[in-house]
């Protein structure tokens, strides 16, 4: 009742796309200035939001996109533009302002979606669920989805230990680096979406 090959393939794919190590500096930057207890709660919230979005699209992905008349490339471009706006805030230091951080739950947007549950992860899950034609492969797909979310939670949960070492000055540096990384991810996502549009035309 379990297909190791399907599990391993999807888990590795989602690991590369959702990038648990790479999300660490972005998580630290977006949650900087909050109490450790709040940051831990936000790590769990972000993973729950991402898991919920992934599960919904895994079950109803094609129906949702067809109903909204939205193509996968359009989803990728929109997600890339949203990430780019967030990256610019990180680079310019706007997230350092208290009113920008205290009143907004970044665990929902952008951490939960589109950073974790981005177009790449959504499309991968939709395709994996579609190809899973037996009970064993279906179980393997959903176990892989659950496993990657557990890994994401563990990485973000224990990344808070880094703050104790790097202090406030290090957090500012991490914020700028996260902005650069996030902007590159956003631009690449937009490029991928445009490339798919061109190939389809």
PDB file of C-alpha atoms in Angstrom, residues 10-173:
ATOM      1  CA  UNK A  10       7.533  13.850  -5.301  1.00  0.00           C
ATOM      2  CA  UNK A  11       9.312  14.540  -1.997  1.00  0.00           C
ATOM      3  CA  UNK A  12      12.549  15.469  -3.780  1.00  0.00           C
ATOM      4  CA  UNK A  13      10.662  17.597  -6.299  1.00  0.00           C
ATOM      5  CA  UNK A  14       8.846  19.509  -3.557  1.00  0.00           C
ATOM      6  CA  UNK A  15      12.062  19.796  -1.527  1.00  0.00           C
ATOM      7  CA  UNK A  16      13.783  21.538  -4.443  1.00  0.00           C
ATOM      8  CA  UNK A  17      10.788  23.775  -5.219  1.00  0.00           C
ATOM      9  CA  UNK A  18       9.787  24.683  -1.650  1.00  0.00           C
ATOM     10  CA  UNK A  19      13.462  24.807  -0.585  1.00  0.00           C
ATOM     11  CA  UNK A  20      13.441  24.380   3.235  1.00  0.00           C
ATOM     12  CA  UNK A  21      17.056  25.634   3.672  1.00  0.00           C
ATOM     13  CA  UNK A  22      16.420  28.632   1.419  1.00  0.00           C
ATOM     14  CA  UNK A  23      13.249  29.646   3.253  1.00  0.00           C
ATOM     15  CA  UNK A  24      15.183  30.089   6.515  1.00  0.00           C
ATOM     16  CA  UNK A  25      16.636  33.584   5.890  1.00  0.00           C
ATOM     17  CA  UNK A  26      13.352  34.763   4.385  1.00  0.00           C
ATOM     18  CA  UNK A  27      11.425  33.486   7.400  1.00  0.00           C
ATOM     19  CA  UNK A  28      13.860  35.178   9.785  1.00  0.00           C
ATOM     20  CA  UNK A  29      13.639  38.450   7.835  1.00  0.00           C
ATOM     21  CA  UNK A  30       9.836  38.533   7.659  1.00  0.00           C
ATOM     22  CA  UNK A  31       9.342  37.637  11.331  1.00  0.00           C
ATOM     23  CA  UNK A  32      12.150  39.790  12.732  1.00  0.00           C
ATOM     24  CA  UNK A  33      11.250  41.890  15.771  1.00  0.00           C
ATOM     25  CA  UNK A  34       8.568  39.556  17.065  1.00  0.00           C
ATOM     26  CA  UNK A  35       8.806  37.509  20.289  1.00  0.00           C
ATOM     27  CA  UNK A  36      10.168  33.973  19.858  1.00  0.00           C
ATOM     28  CA  UNK A  37       6.814  32.500  20.901  1.00  0.00           C
ATOM     29  CA  UNK A  38       5.040  34.429  18.142  1.00  0.00           C
ATOM     30  CA  UNK A  39       7.664  33.412  15.578  1.00  0.00           C
ATOM     31  CA  UNK A  40       7.221  29.744  16.474  1.00  0.00           C
ATOM     32  CA  UNK A  41       3.464  30.096  16.089  1.00  0.00           C
ATOM     33  CA  UNK A  42       3.925  31.800  12.718  1.00  0.00           C
ATOM     34  CA  UNK A  43       6.149  28.949  11.529  1.00  0.00           C
ATOM     35  CA  UNK A  44       3.327  26.512  12.284  1.00  0.00           C
ATOM     36  CA  UNK A  45       0.708  28.805  10.722  1.00  0.00           C
ATOM     37  CA  UNK A  46       2.746  29.193   7.530  1.00  0.00           C
ATOM     38  CA  UNK A  47       3.103  25.422   7.162  1.00  0.00           C
ATOM     39  CA  UNK A  48      -0.610  24.857   7.876  1.00  0.00           C
ATOM     40  CA  UNK A  49      -1.614  27.484   5.302  1.00  0.00           C
ATOM     41  CA  UNK A  50       0.742  26.011   2.721  1.00  0.00           C
ATOM     42  CA  UNK A  51      -0.492  22.497   3.469  1.00  0.00           C
ATOM     43  CA  UNK A  52      -4.105  23.583   3.162  1.00  0.00           C
ATOM     44  CA  UNK A  53      -3.542  25.319  -0.166  1.00  0.00           C
ATOM     45  CA  UNK A  54      -1.550  22.372  -1.535  1.00  0.00           C
ATOM     46  CA  UNK A  55      -4.239  19.906  -0.389  1.00  0.00           C
ATOM     47  CA  UNK A  56      -7.060  21.907  -1.975  1.00  0.00           C
ATOM     48  CA  UNK A  57      -5.230  22.184  -5.301  1.00  0.00           C
ATOM     49  CA  UNK A  58      -4.209  18.541  -5.103  1.00  0.00           C
ATOM     50  CA  UNK A  59      -7.860  17.538  -4.830  1.00  0.00           C
ATOM     51  CA  UNK A  60      -9.522  20.220  -6.976  1.00  0.00           C
ATOM     52  CA  UNK A  61      -6.674  21.897  -8.859  1.00  0.00           C
ATOM     53  CA  UNK A  62      -7.831  21.394 -12.434  1.00  0.00           C
ATOM     54  CA  UNK A  63     -11.434  22.262 -11.607  1.00  0.00           C
ATOM     55  CA  UNK A  64     -10.412  25.486  -9.820  1.00  0.00           C
ATOM     56  CA  UNK A  65      -8.142  26.686 -12.640  1.00  0.00           C
ATOM     57  CA  UNK A  66     -10.680  25.762 -15.325  1.00  0.00           C
ATOM     58  CA  UNK A  67     -13.519  27.481 -13.455  1.00  0.00           C
ATOM     59  CA  UNK A  68     -11.498  30.683 -13.088  1.00  0.00           C
ATOM     60  CA  UNK A  69     -10.167  30.401 -16.666  1.00  0.00           C
ATOM     61  CA  UNK A  70      -6.641  30.734 -15.288  1.00  0.00           C
ATOM     62  CA  UNK A  71      -3.709  28.989 -16.914  1.00  0.00           C
ATOM     63  CA  UNK A  72      -0.712  27.624 -15.028  1.00  0.00           C
ATOM     64  CA  UNK A  73       1.677  30.164 -16.640  1.00  0.00           C
ATOM     65  CA  UNK A  74      -0.630  33.009 -15.528  1.00  0.00           C
ATOM     66  CA  UNK A  75      -0.530  31.613 -11.996  1.00  0.00           C
ATOM     67  CA  UNK A  76       3.270  31.542 -12.125  1.00  0.00           C
ATOM     68  CA  UNK A  77       3.558  35.129 -13.398  1.00  0.00           C
ATOM     69  CA  UNK A  78       1.108  36.457 -10.811  1.00  0.00           C
ATOM     70  CA  UNK A  79       2.953  34.678  -8.002  1.00  0.00           C
ATOM     71  CA  UNK A  80       6.255  36.034  -9.286  1.00  0.00           C
ATOM     72  CA  UNK A  81       4.979  39.618  -9.310  1.00  0.00           C
ATOM     73  CA  UNK A  82       3.670  39.277  -5.746  1.00  0.00           C
ATOM     74  CA  UNK A  83       7.010  37.895  -4.565  1.00  0.00           C
ATOM     75  CA  UNK A  84       8.860  40.717  -6.336  1.00  0.00           C
ATOM     76  CA  UNK A  85       6.864  43.359  -4.448  1.00  0.00           C
ATOM     77  CA  UNK A  86       7.697  41.661  -1.152  1.00  0.00           C
ATOM     78  CA  UNK A  87      11.368  41.356  -2.121  1.00  0.00           C
ATOM     79  CA  UNK A  88      11.547  45.095  -2.851  1.00  0.00           C
ATOM     80  CA  UNK A  89      10.175  45.816   0.639  1.00  0.00           C
ATOM     81  CA  UNK A  90      12.896  43.637   2.157  1.00  0.00           C
ATOM     82  CA  UNK A  91      15.625  45.306   0.087  1.00  0.00           C
ATOM     83  CA  UNK A  92      14.500  48.846   0.920  1.00  0.00           C
ATOM     84  CA  UNK A  93      14.030  48.105   4.606  1.00  0.00           C
ATOM     85  CA  UNK A  94      10.309  48.879   4.738  1.00  0.00           C
ATOM     86  CA  UNK A  95       9.704  45.740   6.795  1.00  0.00           C
ATOM     87  CA  UNK A  96      11.779  47.338   9.558  1.00  0.00           C
ATOM     88  CA  UNK A  97       8.932  49.711  10.357  1.00  0.00           C
ATOM     89  CA  UNK A  98       6.758  48.481  13.260  1.00  0.00           C
ATOM     90  CA  UNK A  99       3.447  49.277  11.548  1.00  0.00           C
ATOM     91  CA  UNK A 100       4.519  47.144   8.611  1.00  0.00           C
ATOM     92  CA  UNK A 101       5.229  44.059  10.714  1.00  0.00           C
ATOM     93  CA  UNK A 102       3.017  44.076  13.802  1.00  0.00           C
ATOM     94  CA  UNK A 103      -0.348  44.411  12.072  1.00  0.00           C
ATOM     95  CA  UNK A 104       0.256  41.933   9.247  1.00  0.00           C
ATOM     96  CA  UNK A 105       0.419  38.178   9.638  1.00  0.00           C
ATOM     97  CA  UNK A 106       3.200  37.286   7.208  1.00  0.00           C
ATOM     98  CA  UNK A 107       2.644  33.605   8.030  1.00  0.00           C
ATOM     99  CA  UNK A 108      -0.368  33.728   5.692  1.00  0.00           C
ATOM    100  CA  UNK A 109       1.064  35.940   2.923  1.00  0.00           C
ATOM    101  CA  UNK A 110       3.781  35.694   1.738  1.00  0.00           C
ATOM    102  CA  UNK A 111       5.141  32.754   3.765  1.00  0.00           C
ATOM    103  CA  UNK A 112       2.233  30.323   3.483  1.00  0.00           C
ATOM    104  CA  UNK A 113       1.453  31.436  -0.045  1.00  0.00           C
ATOM    105  CA  UNK A 114       3.103  32.072  -2.470  1.00  0.00           C
ATOM    106  CA  UNK A 115       6.515  31.318  -0.923  1.00  0.00           C
ATOM    107  CA  UNK A 116       5.791  27.786   0.316  1.00  0.00           C
ATOM    108  CA  UNK A 117       2.633  26.948  -1.634  1.00  0.00           C
ATOM    109  CA  UNK A 118       3.785  28.633  -4.826  1.00  0.00           C
ATOM    110  CA  UNK A 119       2.817  27.877  -8.423  1.00  0.00           C
ATOM    111  CA  UNK A 120       5.655  25.376  -8.823  1.00  0.00           C
ATOM    112  CA  UNK A 121       4.587  23.306  -5.813  1.00  0.00           C
ATOM    113  CA  UNK A 122       0.903  23.564  -6.756  1.00  0.00           C
ATOM    114  CA  UNK A 123       1.504  22.383 -10.320  1.00  0.00           C
ATOM    115  CA  UNK A 124       3.758  19.526  -9.161  1.00  0.00           C
ATOM    116  CA  UNK A 125       1.097  18.289  -6.750  1.00  0.00           C
ATOM    117  CA  UNK A 126      -1.703  18.590  -9.318  1.00  0.00           C
ATOM    118  CA  UNK A 127       0.295  16.490 -11.796  1.00  0.00           C
ATOM    119  CA  UNK A 128       1.335  13.939  -9.160  1.00  0.00           C
ATOM    120  CA  UNK A 129      -2.244  13.418  -7.975  1.00  0.00           C
ATOM    121  CA  UNK A 130      -3.431  13.148 -11.566  1.00  0.00           C
ATOM    122  CA  UNK A 131      -0.854  10.447 -12.362  1.00  0.00           C
ATOM    123  CA  UNK A 132      -1.552   8.449  -9.170  1.00  0.00           C
ATOM    124  CA  UNK A 133      -3.951   5.816 -10.491  1.00  0.00           C
ATOM    125  CA  UNK A 134      -3.720   3.263  -7.669  1.00  0.00           C
ATOM    126  CA  UNK A 135      -4.350   3.376  -3.927  1.00  0.00           C
ATOM    127  CA  UNK A 136      -0.652   2.792  -3.238  1.00  0.00           C
ATOM    128  CA  UNK A 137       0.477   5.719  -5.387  1.00  0.00           C
ATOM    129  CA  UNK A 138      -2.230   7.987  -3.966  1.00  0.00           C
ATOM    130  CA  UNK A 139      -1.108   7.179  -0.417  1.00  0.00           C
ATOM    131  CA  UNK A 140       2.526   7.759  -1.420  1.00  0.00           C
ATOM    132  CA  UNK A 141       1.709  11.164  -2.923  1.00  0.00           C
ATOM    133  CA  UNK A 142      -0.116  12.411   0.175  1.00  0.00           C
ATOM    134  CA  UNK A 143       2.515  11.032   2.545  1.00  0.00           C
ATOM    135  CA  UNK A 144       5.189  12.874   0.537  1.00  0.00           C
ATOM    136  CA  UNK A 145       3.180  16.097   0.793  1.00  0.00           C
ATOM    137  CA  UNK A 146       2.822  15.646   4.552  1.00  0.00           C
ATOM    138  CA  UNK A 147       6.519  14.804   4.959  1.00  0.00           C
ATOM    139  CA  UNK A 148       7.784  17.913   3.167  1.00  0.00           C
ATOM    140  CA  UNK A 149       5.547  20.117   5.316  1.00  0.00           C
ATOM    141  CA  UNK A 150       6.895  18.514   8.483  1.00  0.00           C
ATOM    142  CA  UNK A 151      10.435  19.231   7.241  1.00  0.00           C
ATOM    143  CA  UNK A 152       9.498  22.850   6.474  1.00  0.00           C
ATOM    144  CA  UNK A 153       8.059  23.315   9.959  1.00  0.00           C
ATOM    145  CA  UNK A 154      11.132  21.823  11.646  1.00  0.00           C
ATOM    146  CA  UNK A 155      13.494  24.018   9.614  1.00  0.00           C
ATOM    147  CA  UNK A 156      11.614  27.248  10.368  1.00  0.00           C
ATOM    148  CA  UNK A 157      10.910  26.280  13.990  1.00  0.00           C
ATOM    149  CA  UNK A 158      14.571  25.706  14.802  1.00  0.00           C
ATOM    150  CA  UNK A 159      15.929  28.489  12.581  1.00  0.00           C
ATOM    151  CA  UNK A 160      15.045  30.787  15.493  1.00  0.00           C
ATOM    152  CA  UNK A 161      18.204  29.554  17.203  1.00  0.00           C
ATOM    153  CA  UNK A 162      20.161  31.440  14.530  1.00  0.00           C
ATOM    154  CA  UNK A 163      18.805  34.761  15.807  1.00  0.00           C
ATOM    155  CA  UNK A 164      20.526  34.234  19.158  1.00  0.00           C
ATOM    156  CA  UNK A 165      23.858  34.015  17.348  1.00  0.00           C
ATOM    157  CA  UNK A 166      23.600  36.737  14.697  1.00  0.00           C
ATOM    158  CA  UNK A 167      21.850  39.394  16.877  1.00  0.00           C
ATOM    159  CA  UNK A 168      20.058  42.484  15.477  1.00  0.00           C
ATOM    160  CA  UNK A 169      22.790  43.498  13.059  1.00  0.00           C
ATOM    161  CA  UNK A 170      22.830  40.035  11.576  1.00  0.00           C
ATOM    162  CA  UNK A 171      19.065  40.087  11.149  1.00  0.00           C
ATOM    163  CA  UNK A 172      19.343  43.280   9.072  1.00  0.00           C
ATOM    164  CA  UNK A 173      21.995  41.636   6.903  1.00  0.00           C
TER     165      UNK A 173
END
